[in-house]
Amino acid sequence: MTAFATADDLEKRWHALTPTEKHKATTLLDDASDLIRTTCPDWQQARPSTLRRICCAVAKRAMLAGDDTAGVSQHTETAGSYSESYSYSNPAGDLYLTSAEKKSLGVGCQRAFSVDMMPEASP
């Protein structure tokens, strides 16, 4: 199956990618597309632009983690009287959908229906 977005789509939404980043982005966009297909049963009802946007956002989150933060959940540096602290939002570079993205794809949205329990009267 094809990905919902390309590395060029990700570049338009983020920044120019190096050849190494493009290769990684292509793999992550494929994985993000698979995540959407397996997590969201009604993904076919979403517009192509919505699928492209969400696919790029998922891949970007994973790429922002970088290789030097693997497994880091908090980082503090101190030099003399100065201190700097970081908390990484996705230290392992996991692929995930936010609740807003799931809602855009129809996951968790309420639906209503009715069932007629009365059979039609025969003449």
mmCIF file of C-alpha atoms in Angstrom:
data_model
loop_
_atom_site.group_PDB
_atom_site.id
_atom_site.type_symbol
_atom_site.label_atom_id
_atom_site.label_comp_id
_atom_site.label_asym_id
_atom_site.label_seq_id
_atom_site.Cartn_x
_atom_site.Cartn_y
_atom_site.Cartn_z
ATOM 1 C CA MET A 1 0.000 0.000 0.000
ATOM 2 C CA THR A 2 1.156 3.500 -0.685
ATOM 3 C CA ALA A 3 1.810 6.116 1.955
ATOM 4 C CA PHE A 4 -0.663 8.947 2.402
ATOM 5 C CA ALA A 5 2.176 11.490 2.129
ATOM 6 C CA THR A 6 5.607 11.837 0.553
ATOM 7 C CA ALA A 7 8.860 13.278 1.831
ATOM 8 C CA ASP A 8 8.118 16.338 -0.341
ATOM 9 C CA ASP A 9 4.814 16.830 1.510
ATOM 10 C CA LEU A 10 6.709 16.722 4.808
ATOM 11 C CA GLU A 11 9.267 19.236 3.504
ATOM 12 C CA LYS A 12 6.484 21.678 2.588
ATOM 13 C CA ARG A 13 5.170 21.513 6.156
ATOM 14 C CA TRP A 14 8.500 21.554 7.998
ATOM 15 C CA HIS A 15 11.904 22.285 6.438
ATOM 16 C CA ALA A 16 14.176 21.144 3.597
ATOM 17 C CA LEU A 17 15.313 17.597 4.310
ATOM 18 C CA THR A 18 18.795 16.223 3.781
ATOM 19 C CA PRO A 19 19.061 13.038 1.687
ATOM 20 C CA THR A 20 19.430 10.982 4.898
ATOM 21 C CA GLU A 21 16.370 12.683 6.433
ATOM 22 C CA LYS A 22 14.381 12.061 3.226
ATOM 23 C CA HIS A 23 15.167 8.359 3.399
ATOM 24 C CA LYS A 24 14.119 8.210 7.056
ATOM 25 C CA ALA A 25 11.016 10.331 6.346
ATOM 26 C CA THR A 26 9.899 7.976 3.573
ATOM 27 C CA THR A 27 10.083 5.011 5.959
ATOM 28 C CA LEU A 28 8.311 6.897 8.758
ATOM 29 C CA LEU A 29 5.566 8.109 6.394
ATOM 30 C CA ASP A 30 4.957 4.495 5.334
ATOM 31 C CA ASP A 31 4.809 3.476 9.012
ATOM 32 C CA ALA A 32 2.506 6.402 9.870
ATOM 33 C CA SER A 33 0.161 5.404 7.033
ATOM 34 C CA ASP A 34 0.069 1.853 8.369
ATOM 35 C CA LEU A 35 -0.631 3.193 11.870
ATOM 36 C CA ILE A 36 -3.600 5.166 10.542
ATOM 37 C CA ARG A 37 -4.955 2.167 8.638
ATOM 38 C CA THR A 38 -4.693 -0.177 11.618
ATOM 39 C CA THR A 39 -5.829 2.270 14.317
ATOM 40 C CA CYS A 40 -8.667 4.039 12.518
ATOM 41 C CA PRO A 41 -11.237 1.701 10.956
ATOM 42 C CA ASP A 42 -12.997 4.548 9.105
ATOM 43 C CA TRP A 43 -9.850 6.076 7.605
ATOM 44 C CA GLN A 44 -11.285 5.675 4.063
ATOM 45 C CA GLN A 45 -13.904 8.305 4.863
ATOM 46 C CA ALA A 46 -11.254 10.953 5.609
ATOM 47 C CA ARG A 47 -10.243 13.414 2.910
ATOM 48 C CA PRO A 48 -6.849 12.819 1.249
ATOM 49 C CA SER A 49 -5.625 16.193 2.565
ATOM 50 C CA THR A 50 -6.512 15.157 6.139
ATOM 51 C CA LEU A 51 -4.675 11.853 5.751
ATOM 52 C CA ARG A 52 -1.642 13.670 4.290
ATOM 53 C CA ARG A 53 -1.619 16.272 7.102
ATOM 54 C CA ILE A 54 -1.863 13.699 9.886
ATOM 55 C CA CYS A 55 0.668 11.366 8.286
ATOM 56 C CA CYS A 56 3.194 14.228 8.066
ATOM 57 C CA ALA A 57 2.545 15.269 11.685
ATOM 58 C CA VAL A 58 3.133 11.719 12.961
ATOM 59 C CA ALA A 59 6.382 11.378 11.000
ATOM 60 C CA LYS A 60 7.595 14.834 12.076
ATOM 61 C CA ARG A 61 7.077 13.992 15.774
ATOM 62 C CA ALA A 62 9.157 10.856 15.337
ATOM 63 C CA MET A 63 11.909 12.731 13.492
ATOM 64 C CA LEU A 64 12.088 15.510 16.080
ATOM 65 C CA ALA A 65 13.311 13.000 18.643
ATOM 66 C CA GLY A 66 16.609 12.594 16.825
ATOM 67 C CA ASP A 67 19.154 9.886 17.494
ATOM 68 C CA ASP A 68 20.883 11.531 20.451
ATOM 69 C CA THR A 69 17.824 11.484 22.724
ATOM 70 C CA ALA A 70 17.021 7.771 22.583
ATOM 71 C CA GLY A 71 15.418 6.742 25.855
ATOM 72 C CA VAL A 72 15.812 10.168 27.509
ATOM 73 C CA SER A 73 12.803 11.316 29.520
ATOM 74 C CA GLN A 74 14.471 14.228 31.311
ATOM 75 C CA HIS A 75 17.805 16.059 30.919
ATOM 76 C CA THR A 76 19.461 18.583 33.222
ATOM 77 C CA GLU A 77 22.732 20.470 32.754
ATOM 78 C CA THR A 78 24.392 22.566 35.433
ATOM 79 C CA ALA A 79 27.407 24.832 35.050
ATOM 80 C CA GLY A 80 28.239 26.901 38.115
ATOM 81 C CA SER A 81 25.162 28.779 39.205
ATOM 82 C CA TYR A 82 23.347 28.218 35.898
ATOM 83 C CA SER A 83 21.065 25.270 35.316
ATOM 84 C CA GLU A 84 19.167 24.121 32.261
ATOM 85 C CA SER A 85 16.512 21.402 32.203
ATOM 86 C CA TYR A 86 14.768 19.638 29.320
ATOM 87 C CA SER A 87 11.833 17.271 29.175
ATOM 88 C CA TYR A 88 11.442 15.594 25.801
ATOM 89 C CA SER A 89 7.890 15.108 24.541
ATOM 90 C CA ASN A 90 8.713 11.974 22.520
ATOM 91 C CA PRO A 91 12.172 10.806 23.572
ATOM 92 C CA ALA A 92 11.967 7.403 21.904
ATOM 93 C CA GLY A 93 10.595 8.764 18.602
ATOM 94 C CA ASP A 94 7.433 6.670 18.842
ATOM 95 C CA LEU A 95 4.723 6.943 16.219
ATOM 96 C CA TYR A 96 1.383 7.898 17.724
ATOM 97 C CA LEU A 97 -1.835 9.717 16.925
ATOM 98 C CA THR A 98 -2.996 12.567 19.139
ATOM 99 C CA SER A 99 -6.602 12.676 20.295
ATOM 100 C CA ALA A 100 -7.304 15.546 17.875
ATOM 101 C CA GLU A 101 -5.884 13.523 14.981
ATOM 102 C CA LYS A 102 -7.963 10.494 15.955
ATOM 103 C CA LYS A 103 -11.052 12.691 16.060
ATOM 104 C CA SER A 104 -10.249 13.993 12.552
ATOM 105 C CA LEU A 105 -10.121 10.368 11.418
ATOM 106 C CA GLY A 106 -13.450 9.476 13.037
ATOM 107 C CA VAL A 107 -12.143 7.517 16.033
ATOM 108 C CA GLY A 108 -14.172 8.057 19.179
ATOM 109 C CA CYS A 109 -16.820 10.145 17.458
ATOM 110 C CA GLN A 110 -20.350 9.486 18.593
ATOM 111 C CA ARG A 111 -22.840 8.072 16.157
ATOM 112 C CA ALA A 112 -26.580 7.595 16.460
ATOM 113 C CA PHE A 113 -28.844 5.058 14.819
ATOM 114 C CA SER A 114 -32.248 3.524 15.339
ATOM 115 C CA VAL A 115 -33.758 0.101 14.876
ATOM 116 C CA ASP A 116 -37.453 -0.389 14.143
ATOM 117 C CA MET A 117 -38.570 -3.173 16.477
ATOM 118 C CA MET A 118 -42.199 -3.134 15.277
ATOM 119 C CA PRO A 119 -42.870 -5.393 12.274
ATOM 120 C CA GLU A 120 -44.989 -3.922 9.562
ATOM 121 C CA ALA A 121 -48.694 -4.794 9.953
ATOM 122 C CA SER A 122 -49.931 -7.241 7.333
ATOM 123 C CA PRO A 123 -53.245 -6.412 5.585
#
